mmCIF file of C-alpha atoms and ligand atoms in Angstrom:
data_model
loop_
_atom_site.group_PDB
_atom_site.id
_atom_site.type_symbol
_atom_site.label_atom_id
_atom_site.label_comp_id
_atom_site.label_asym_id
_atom_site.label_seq_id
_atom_site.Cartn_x
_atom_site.Cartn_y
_atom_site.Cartn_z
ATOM 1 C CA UNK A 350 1.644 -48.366 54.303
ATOM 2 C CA UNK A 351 2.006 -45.725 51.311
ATOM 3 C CA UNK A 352 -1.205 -46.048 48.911
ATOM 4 C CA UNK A 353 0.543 -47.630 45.539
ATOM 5 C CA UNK A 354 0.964 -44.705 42.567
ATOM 6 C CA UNK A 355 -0.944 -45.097 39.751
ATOM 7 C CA UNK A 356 0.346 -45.009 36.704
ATOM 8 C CA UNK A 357 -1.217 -41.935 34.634
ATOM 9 C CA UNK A 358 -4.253 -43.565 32.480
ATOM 10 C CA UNK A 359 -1.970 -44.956 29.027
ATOM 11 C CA UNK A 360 -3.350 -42.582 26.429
ATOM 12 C CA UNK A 361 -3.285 -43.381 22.434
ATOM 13 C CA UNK A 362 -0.104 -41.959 20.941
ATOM 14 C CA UNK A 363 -1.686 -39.826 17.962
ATOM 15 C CA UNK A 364 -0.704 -41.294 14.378
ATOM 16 C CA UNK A 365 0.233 -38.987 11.692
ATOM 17 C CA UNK A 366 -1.788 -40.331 8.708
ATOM 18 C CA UNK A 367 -1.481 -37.323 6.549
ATOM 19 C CA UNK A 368 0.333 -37.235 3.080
ATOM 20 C CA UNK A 369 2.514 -34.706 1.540
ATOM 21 C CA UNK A 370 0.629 -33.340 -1.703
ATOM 22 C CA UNK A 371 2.145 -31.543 -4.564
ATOM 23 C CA UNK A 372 0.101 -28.628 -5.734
ATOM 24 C CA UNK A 373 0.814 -27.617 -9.118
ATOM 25 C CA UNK A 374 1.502 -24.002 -9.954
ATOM 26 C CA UNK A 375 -1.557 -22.212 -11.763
ATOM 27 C CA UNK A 376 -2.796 -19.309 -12.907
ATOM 28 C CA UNK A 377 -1.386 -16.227 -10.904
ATOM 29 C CA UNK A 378 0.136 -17.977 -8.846
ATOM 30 C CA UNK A 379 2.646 -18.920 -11.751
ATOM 31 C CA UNK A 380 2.962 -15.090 -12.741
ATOM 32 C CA UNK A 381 3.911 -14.248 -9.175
ATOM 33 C CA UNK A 382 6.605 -17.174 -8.823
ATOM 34 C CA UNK A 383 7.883 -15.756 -12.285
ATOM 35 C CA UNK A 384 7.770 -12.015 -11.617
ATOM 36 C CA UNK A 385 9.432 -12.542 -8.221
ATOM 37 C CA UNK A 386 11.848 -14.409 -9.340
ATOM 38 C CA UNK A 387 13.013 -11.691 -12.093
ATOM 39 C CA UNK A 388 12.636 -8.943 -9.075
ATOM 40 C CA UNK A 389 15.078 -10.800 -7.132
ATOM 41 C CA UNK A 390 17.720 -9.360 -10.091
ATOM 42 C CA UNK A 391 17.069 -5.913 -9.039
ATOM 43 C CA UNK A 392 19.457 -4.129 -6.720
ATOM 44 C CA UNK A 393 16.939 -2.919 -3.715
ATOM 45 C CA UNK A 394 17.440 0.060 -1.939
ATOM 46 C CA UNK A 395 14.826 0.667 1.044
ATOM 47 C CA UNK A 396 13.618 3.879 2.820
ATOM 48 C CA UNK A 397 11.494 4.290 5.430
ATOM 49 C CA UNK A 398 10.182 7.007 7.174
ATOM 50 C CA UNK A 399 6.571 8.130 8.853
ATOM 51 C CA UNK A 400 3.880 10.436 7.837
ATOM 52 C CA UNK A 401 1.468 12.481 10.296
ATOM 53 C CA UNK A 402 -1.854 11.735 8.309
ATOM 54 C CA UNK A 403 -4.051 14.155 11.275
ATOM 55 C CA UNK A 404 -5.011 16.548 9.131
ATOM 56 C CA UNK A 405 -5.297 14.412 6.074
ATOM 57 C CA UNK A 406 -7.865 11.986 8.662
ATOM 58 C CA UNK A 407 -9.729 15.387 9.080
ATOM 59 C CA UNK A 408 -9.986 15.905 5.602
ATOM 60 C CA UNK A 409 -11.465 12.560 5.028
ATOM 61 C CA UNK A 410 -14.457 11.904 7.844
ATOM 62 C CA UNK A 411 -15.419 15.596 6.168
ATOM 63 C CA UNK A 412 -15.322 14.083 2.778
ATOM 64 C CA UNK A 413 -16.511 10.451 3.413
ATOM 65 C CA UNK A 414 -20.326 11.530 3.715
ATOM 66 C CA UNK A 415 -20.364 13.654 0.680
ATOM 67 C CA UNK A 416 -18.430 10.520 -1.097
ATOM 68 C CA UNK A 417 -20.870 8.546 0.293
ATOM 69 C CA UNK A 418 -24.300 10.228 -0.682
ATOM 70 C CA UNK A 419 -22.916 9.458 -4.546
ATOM 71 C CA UNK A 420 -22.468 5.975 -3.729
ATOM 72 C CA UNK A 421 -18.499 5.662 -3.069
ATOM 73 C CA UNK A 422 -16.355 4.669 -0.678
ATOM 74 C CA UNK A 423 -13.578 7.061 0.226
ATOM 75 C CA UNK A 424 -10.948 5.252 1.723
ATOM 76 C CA UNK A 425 -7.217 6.945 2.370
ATOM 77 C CA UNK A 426 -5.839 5.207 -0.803
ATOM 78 C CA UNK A 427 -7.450 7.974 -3.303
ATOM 79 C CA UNK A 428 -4.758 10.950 -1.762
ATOM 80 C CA UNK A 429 -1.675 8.333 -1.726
ATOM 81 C CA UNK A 430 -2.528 7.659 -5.502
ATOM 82 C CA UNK A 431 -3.361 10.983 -6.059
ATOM 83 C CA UNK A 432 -0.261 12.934 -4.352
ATOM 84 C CA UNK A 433 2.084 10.453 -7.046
ATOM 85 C CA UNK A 434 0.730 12.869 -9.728
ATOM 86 C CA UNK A 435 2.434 16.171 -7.309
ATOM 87 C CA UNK A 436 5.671 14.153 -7.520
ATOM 88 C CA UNK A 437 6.980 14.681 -11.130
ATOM 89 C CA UNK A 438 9.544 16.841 -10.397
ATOM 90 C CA UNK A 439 11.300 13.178 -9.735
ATOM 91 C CA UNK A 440 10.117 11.407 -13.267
ATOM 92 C CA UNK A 441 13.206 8.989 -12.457
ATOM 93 C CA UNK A 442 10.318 7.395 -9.998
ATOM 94 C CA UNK A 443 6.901 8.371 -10.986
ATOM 95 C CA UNK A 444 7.703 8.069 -15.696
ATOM 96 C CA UNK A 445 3.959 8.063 -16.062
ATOM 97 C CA UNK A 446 0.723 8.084 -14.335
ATOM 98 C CA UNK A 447 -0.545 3.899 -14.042
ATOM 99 C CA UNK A 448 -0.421 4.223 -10.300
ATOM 100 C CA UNK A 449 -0.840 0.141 -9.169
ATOM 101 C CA UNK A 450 -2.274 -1.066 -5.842
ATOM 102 C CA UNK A 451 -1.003 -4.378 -4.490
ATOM 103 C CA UNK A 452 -4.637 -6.163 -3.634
ATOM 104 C CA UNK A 453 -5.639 -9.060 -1.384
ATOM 105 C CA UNK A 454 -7.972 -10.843 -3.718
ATOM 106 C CA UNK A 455 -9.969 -13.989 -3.712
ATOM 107 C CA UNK A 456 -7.298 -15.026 -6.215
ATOM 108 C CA UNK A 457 -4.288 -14.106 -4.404
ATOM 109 C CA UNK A 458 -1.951 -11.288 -4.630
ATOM 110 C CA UNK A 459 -2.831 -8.701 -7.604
ATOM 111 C CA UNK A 460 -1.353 -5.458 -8.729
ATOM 112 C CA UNK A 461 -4.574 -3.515 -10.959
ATOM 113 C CA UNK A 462 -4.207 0.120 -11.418
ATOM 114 C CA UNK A 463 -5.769 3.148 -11.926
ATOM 115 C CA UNK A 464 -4.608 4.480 -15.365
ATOM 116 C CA UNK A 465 -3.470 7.929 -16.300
ATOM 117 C CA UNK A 466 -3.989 9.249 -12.372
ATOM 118 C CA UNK A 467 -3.174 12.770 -13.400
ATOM 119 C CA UNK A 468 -6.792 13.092 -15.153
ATOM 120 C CA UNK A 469 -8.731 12.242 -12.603
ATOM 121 C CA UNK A 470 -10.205 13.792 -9.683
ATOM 122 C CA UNK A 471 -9.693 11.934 -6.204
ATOM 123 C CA UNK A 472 -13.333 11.390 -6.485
ATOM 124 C CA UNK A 473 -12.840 9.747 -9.825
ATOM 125 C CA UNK A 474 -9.716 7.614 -8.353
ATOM 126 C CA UNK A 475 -12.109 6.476 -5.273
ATOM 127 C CA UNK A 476 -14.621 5.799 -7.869
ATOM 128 C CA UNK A 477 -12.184 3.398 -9.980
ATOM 129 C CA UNK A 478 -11.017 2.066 -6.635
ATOM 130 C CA UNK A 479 -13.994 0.943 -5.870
ATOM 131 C CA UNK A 480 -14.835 -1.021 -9.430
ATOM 132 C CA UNK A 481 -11.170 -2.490 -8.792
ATOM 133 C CA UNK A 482 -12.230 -3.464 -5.358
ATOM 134 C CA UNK A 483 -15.091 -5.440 -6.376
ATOM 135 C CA UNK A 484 -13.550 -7.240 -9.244
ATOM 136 C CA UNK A 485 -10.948 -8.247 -7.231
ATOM 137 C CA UNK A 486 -13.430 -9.768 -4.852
ATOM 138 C CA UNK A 487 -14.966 -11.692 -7.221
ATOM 139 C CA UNK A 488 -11.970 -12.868 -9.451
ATOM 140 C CA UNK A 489 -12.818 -10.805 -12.362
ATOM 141 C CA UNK A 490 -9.709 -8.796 -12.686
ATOM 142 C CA UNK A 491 -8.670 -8.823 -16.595
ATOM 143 C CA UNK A 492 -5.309 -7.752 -18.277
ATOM 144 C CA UNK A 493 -6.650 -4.386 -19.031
ATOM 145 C CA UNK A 494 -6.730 -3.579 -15.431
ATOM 146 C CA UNK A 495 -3.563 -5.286 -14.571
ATOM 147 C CA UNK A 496 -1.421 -4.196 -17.123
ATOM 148 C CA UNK A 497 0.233 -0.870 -17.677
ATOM 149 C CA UNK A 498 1.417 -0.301 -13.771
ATOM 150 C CA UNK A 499 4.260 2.235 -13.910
ATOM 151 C CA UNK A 500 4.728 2.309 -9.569
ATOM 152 C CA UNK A 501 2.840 0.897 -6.914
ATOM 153 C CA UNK A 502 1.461 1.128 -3.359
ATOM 154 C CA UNK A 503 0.930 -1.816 -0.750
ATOM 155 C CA UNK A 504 -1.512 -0.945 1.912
ATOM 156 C CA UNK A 505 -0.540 -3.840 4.010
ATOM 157 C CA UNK A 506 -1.363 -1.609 6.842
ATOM 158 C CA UNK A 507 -5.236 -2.052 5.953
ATOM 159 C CA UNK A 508 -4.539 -5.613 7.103
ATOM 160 C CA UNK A 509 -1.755 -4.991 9.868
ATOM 161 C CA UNK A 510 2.206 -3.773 10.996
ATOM 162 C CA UNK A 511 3.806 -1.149 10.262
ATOM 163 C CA UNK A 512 6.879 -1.423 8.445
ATOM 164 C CA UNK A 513 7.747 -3.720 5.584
ATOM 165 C CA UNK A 514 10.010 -4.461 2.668
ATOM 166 C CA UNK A 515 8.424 -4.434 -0.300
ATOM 167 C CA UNK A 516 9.242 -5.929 -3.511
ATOM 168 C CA UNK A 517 9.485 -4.207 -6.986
ATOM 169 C CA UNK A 518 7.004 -5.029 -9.898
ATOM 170 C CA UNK A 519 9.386 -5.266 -12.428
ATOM 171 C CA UNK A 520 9.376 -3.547 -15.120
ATOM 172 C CA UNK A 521 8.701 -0.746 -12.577
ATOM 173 C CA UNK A 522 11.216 1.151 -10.390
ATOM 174 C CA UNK A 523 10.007 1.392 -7.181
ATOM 175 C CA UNK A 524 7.181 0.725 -4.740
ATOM 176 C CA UNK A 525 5.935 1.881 -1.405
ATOM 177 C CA UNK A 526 4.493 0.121 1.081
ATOM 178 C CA UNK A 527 2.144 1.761 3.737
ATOM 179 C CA UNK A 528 1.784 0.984 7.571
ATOM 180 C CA UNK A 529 -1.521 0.977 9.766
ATOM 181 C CA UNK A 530 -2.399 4.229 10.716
ATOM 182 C CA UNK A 531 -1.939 4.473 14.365
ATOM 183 C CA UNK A 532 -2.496 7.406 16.976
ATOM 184 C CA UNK A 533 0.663 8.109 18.682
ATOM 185 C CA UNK A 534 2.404 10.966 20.994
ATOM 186 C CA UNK A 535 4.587 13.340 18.750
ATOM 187 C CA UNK A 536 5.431 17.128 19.746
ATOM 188 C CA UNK A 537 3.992 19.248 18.017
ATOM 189 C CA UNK A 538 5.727 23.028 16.907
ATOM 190 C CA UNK A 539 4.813 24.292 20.257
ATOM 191 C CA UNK A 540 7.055 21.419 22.196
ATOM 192 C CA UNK A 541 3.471 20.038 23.363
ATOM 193 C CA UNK A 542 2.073 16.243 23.331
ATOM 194 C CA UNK A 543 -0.333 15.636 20.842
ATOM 195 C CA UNK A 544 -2.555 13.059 19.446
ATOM 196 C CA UNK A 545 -1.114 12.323 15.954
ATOM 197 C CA UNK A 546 -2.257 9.858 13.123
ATOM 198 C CA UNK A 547 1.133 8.072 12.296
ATOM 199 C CA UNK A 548 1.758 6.320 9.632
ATOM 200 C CA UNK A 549 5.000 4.590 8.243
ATOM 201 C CA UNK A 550 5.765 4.706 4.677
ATOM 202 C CA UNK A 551 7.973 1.495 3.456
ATOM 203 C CA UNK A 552 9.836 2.495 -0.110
ATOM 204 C CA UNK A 553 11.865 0.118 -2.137
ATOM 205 C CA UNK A 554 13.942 1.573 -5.206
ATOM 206 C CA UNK A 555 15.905 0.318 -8.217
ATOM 207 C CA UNK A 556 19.039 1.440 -7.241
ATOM 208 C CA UNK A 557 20.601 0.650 -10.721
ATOM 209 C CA UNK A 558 18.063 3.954 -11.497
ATOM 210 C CA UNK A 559 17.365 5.454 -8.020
ATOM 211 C CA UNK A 560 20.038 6.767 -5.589
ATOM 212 C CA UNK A 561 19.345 7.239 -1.850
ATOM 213 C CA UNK A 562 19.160 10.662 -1.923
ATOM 214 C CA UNK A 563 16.760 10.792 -4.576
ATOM 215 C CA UNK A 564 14.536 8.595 -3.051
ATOM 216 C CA UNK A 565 14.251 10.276 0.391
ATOM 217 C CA UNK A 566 13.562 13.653 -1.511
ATOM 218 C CA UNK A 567 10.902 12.231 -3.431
ATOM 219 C CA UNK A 568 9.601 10.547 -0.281
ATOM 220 C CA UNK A 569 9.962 13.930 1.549
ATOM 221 C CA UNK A 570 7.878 15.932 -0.762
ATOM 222 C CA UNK A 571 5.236 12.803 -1.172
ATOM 223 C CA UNK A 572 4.639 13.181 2.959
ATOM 224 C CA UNK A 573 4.967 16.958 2.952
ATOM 225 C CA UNK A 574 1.734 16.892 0.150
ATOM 226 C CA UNK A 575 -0.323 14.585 2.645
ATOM 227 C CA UNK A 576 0.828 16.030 6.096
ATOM 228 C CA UNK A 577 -0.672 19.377 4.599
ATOM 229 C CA UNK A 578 -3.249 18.343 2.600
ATOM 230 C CA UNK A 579 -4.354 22.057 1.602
ATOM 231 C CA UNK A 580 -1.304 22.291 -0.348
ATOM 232 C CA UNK A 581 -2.488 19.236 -2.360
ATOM 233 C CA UNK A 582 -5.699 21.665 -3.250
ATOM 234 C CA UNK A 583 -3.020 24.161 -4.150
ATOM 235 C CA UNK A 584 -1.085 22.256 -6.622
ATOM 236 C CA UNK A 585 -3.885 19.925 -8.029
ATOM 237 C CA UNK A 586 -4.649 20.448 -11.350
HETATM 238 N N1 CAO B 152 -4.375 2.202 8.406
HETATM 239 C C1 CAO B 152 -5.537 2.349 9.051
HETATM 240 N N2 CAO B 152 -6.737 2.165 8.471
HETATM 241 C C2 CAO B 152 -6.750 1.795 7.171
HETATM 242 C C3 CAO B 152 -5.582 1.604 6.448
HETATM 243 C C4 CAO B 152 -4.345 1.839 7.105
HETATM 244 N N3 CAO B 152 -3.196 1.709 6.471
HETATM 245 N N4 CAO B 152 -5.911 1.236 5.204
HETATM 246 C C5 CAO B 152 -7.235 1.176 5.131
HETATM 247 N N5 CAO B 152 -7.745 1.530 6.324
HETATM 248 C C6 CAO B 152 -9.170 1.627 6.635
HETATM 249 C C7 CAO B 152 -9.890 2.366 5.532
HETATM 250 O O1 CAO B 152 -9.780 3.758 5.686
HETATM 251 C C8 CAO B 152 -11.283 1.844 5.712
HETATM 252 O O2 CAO B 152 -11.851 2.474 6.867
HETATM 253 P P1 CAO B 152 -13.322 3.097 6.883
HETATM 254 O O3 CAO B 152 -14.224 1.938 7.001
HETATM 255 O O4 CAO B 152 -13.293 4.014 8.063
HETATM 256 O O5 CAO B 152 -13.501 3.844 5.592
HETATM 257 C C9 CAO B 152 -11.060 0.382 6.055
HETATM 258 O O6 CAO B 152 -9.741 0.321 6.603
HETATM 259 C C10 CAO B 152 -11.167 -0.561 4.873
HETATM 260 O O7 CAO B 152 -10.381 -0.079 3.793
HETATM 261 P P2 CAO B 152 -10.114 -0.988 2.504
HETATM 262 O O8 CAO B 152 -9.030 -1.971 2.786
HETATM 263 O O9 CAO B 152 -11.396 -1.554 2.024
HETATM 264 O O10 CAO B 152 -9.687 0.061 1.376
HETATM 265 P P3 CAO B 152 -8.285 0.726 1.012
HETATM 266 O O11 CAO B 152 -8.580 1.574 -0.168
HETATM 267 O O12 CAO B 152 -7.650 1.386 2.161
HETATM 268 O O13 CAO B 152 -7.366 -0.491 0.547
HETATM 269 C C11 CAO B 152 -6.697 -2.360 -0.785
HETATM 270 C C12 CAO B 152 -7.694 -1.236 -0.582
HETATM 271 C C13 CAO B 152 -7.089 -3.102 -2.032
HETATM 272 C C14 CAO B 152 -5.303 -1.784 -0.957
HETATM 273 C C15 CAO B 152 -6.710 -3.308 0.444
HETATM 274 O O14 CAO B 152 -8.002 -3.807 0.657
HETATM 275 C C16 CAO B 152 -5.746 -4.469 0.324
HETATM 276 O O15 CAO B 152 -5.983 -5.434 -0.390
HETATM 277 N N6 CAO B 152 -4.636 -4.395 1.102
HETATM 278 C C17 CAO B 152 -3.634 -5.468 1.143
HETATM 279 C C18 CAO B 152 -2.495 -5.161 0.206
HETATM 280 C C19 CAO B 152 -1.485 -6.288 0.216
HETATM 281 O O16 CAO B 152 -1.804 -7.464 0.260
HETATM 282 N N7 CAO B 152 -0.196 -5.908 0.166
HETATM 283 C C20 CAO B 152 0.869 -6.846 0.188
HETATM 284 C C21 CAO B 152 1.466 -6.955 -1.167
HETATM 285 S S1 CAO B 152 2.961 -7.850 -1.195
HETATM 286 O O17 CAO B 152 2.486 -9.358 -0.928
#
């Protein structure tokens, strides 16, 4: 005779106990509901395209010691800030010098920026980066350092991904959103493979301001500064 099947062992159907909570809106969380909503008016146009950082990543593990020995982290941020100021020649996009930084912060999502870029050295911009960074840990990021923005940068590739769509800071025009630098095959002049430091650029424009074309020239002469950073030493004043 066949052994009788057991029946598997009756186990506790799990009870969901939890309750649905309504969190009320605070703080910055409120501004970002409310300045979201009024970028949602704006006409987007995106533009993407990549930038071979190699000889900009050169550049920096020469610099970051030197940085370093006067107590300040040089990240890549400094040159993206920095090459806005080269970009004039397109003042549709880049009115003034307030360059703001989209950062993670213990408090959420916040846009500080580095005033009047064109003054300061990239030293000086890593320097300010730094202050920004550390306020920002710590919550202490006041309207003085949040106000003023005239165009921003998201280095959401410092946390991940590669392309994105990023959302204009109204009353600003446009905003660029940066990729993870990865190392990737590309051909270089001589049709060989090399090992190149990739990185994709995400821009959104106001395209009520901001045609296509103008956008992808600005964007062209942006990576052309960084993929030949010597040219950046060239033009800097
Ligand atoms: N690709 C590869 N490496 C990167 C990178 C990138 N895109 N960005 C930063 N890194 C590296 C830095 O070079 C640094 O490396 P080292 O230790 O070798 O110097 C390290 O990652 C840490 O950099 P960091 O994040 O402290 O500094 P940063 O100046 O590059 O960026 C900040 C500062 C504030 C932009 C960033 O910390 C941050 O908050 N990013 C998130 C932005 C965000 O949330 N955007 C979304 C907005 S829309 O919701």
């Amino acid at each position: 005779t066949k052994a009788a099947v057991k029946p598997p062992p009756a186990t506790p159907k799990p009870v969901f106990t939890g309750k649905d909570v309504t969190e009320p809106l605070k703080g910055f969380q409120k501004a970002m509901v409310k300045t979201m909503t009024v970028a949602l008016k704006i006409p987007h146009f995106g533009y993407c395209d990549e930038v071979d950082l190699s000889r900009l990543v050169a550049l920096r593990s020469e610099l970051k010691p030197l940085t370093e020995s006067r107590g300040v982290r040089l990240s890549y941020m400094p040159f993206f800030i920095k090459v806005g100021v080269l970009t004039v020649v397109f003042p549709v996009i880049q009115a003034s010098h307030n360059i703001g930084l989209a950062m993670d912060t213990s408090q959420g999502l916040l846009v500080p920026n580095v005033k009047n870029v064109q003054l300061l050295s990239v030293f000086e911009i890593a320097l300010e980066l730094n202050r920004l960074q550390v306020l920002g840990a710590s919550g202490q990021l006041g309207t003085a350092d949040l106000m003023g923005g005239t165009f921003t940068l998201s280095n959401i590739g410092s946390i991940g991904g590669t392309y994105a769509k990023p959302v204009i800071l109204p009353p600003e025009v446009a905003i660029g959103a940066l990729g993870k630098i990865q190392v990737l095959p590309r051909f270089d002049a001589a049709g060989q493979v090399v090992r190149a430091h990739i990185m994709k650029v995400s821009w959104s424009a106001d395209h009520r301001i901001i045609d296509g074309a103008t956008m992808c020239r600005f964007s062209n002469l942006w990576r052309e500064y960084l993929e030949n950073p010597a040219s950046m030493v060239l033009d800097l004043k």
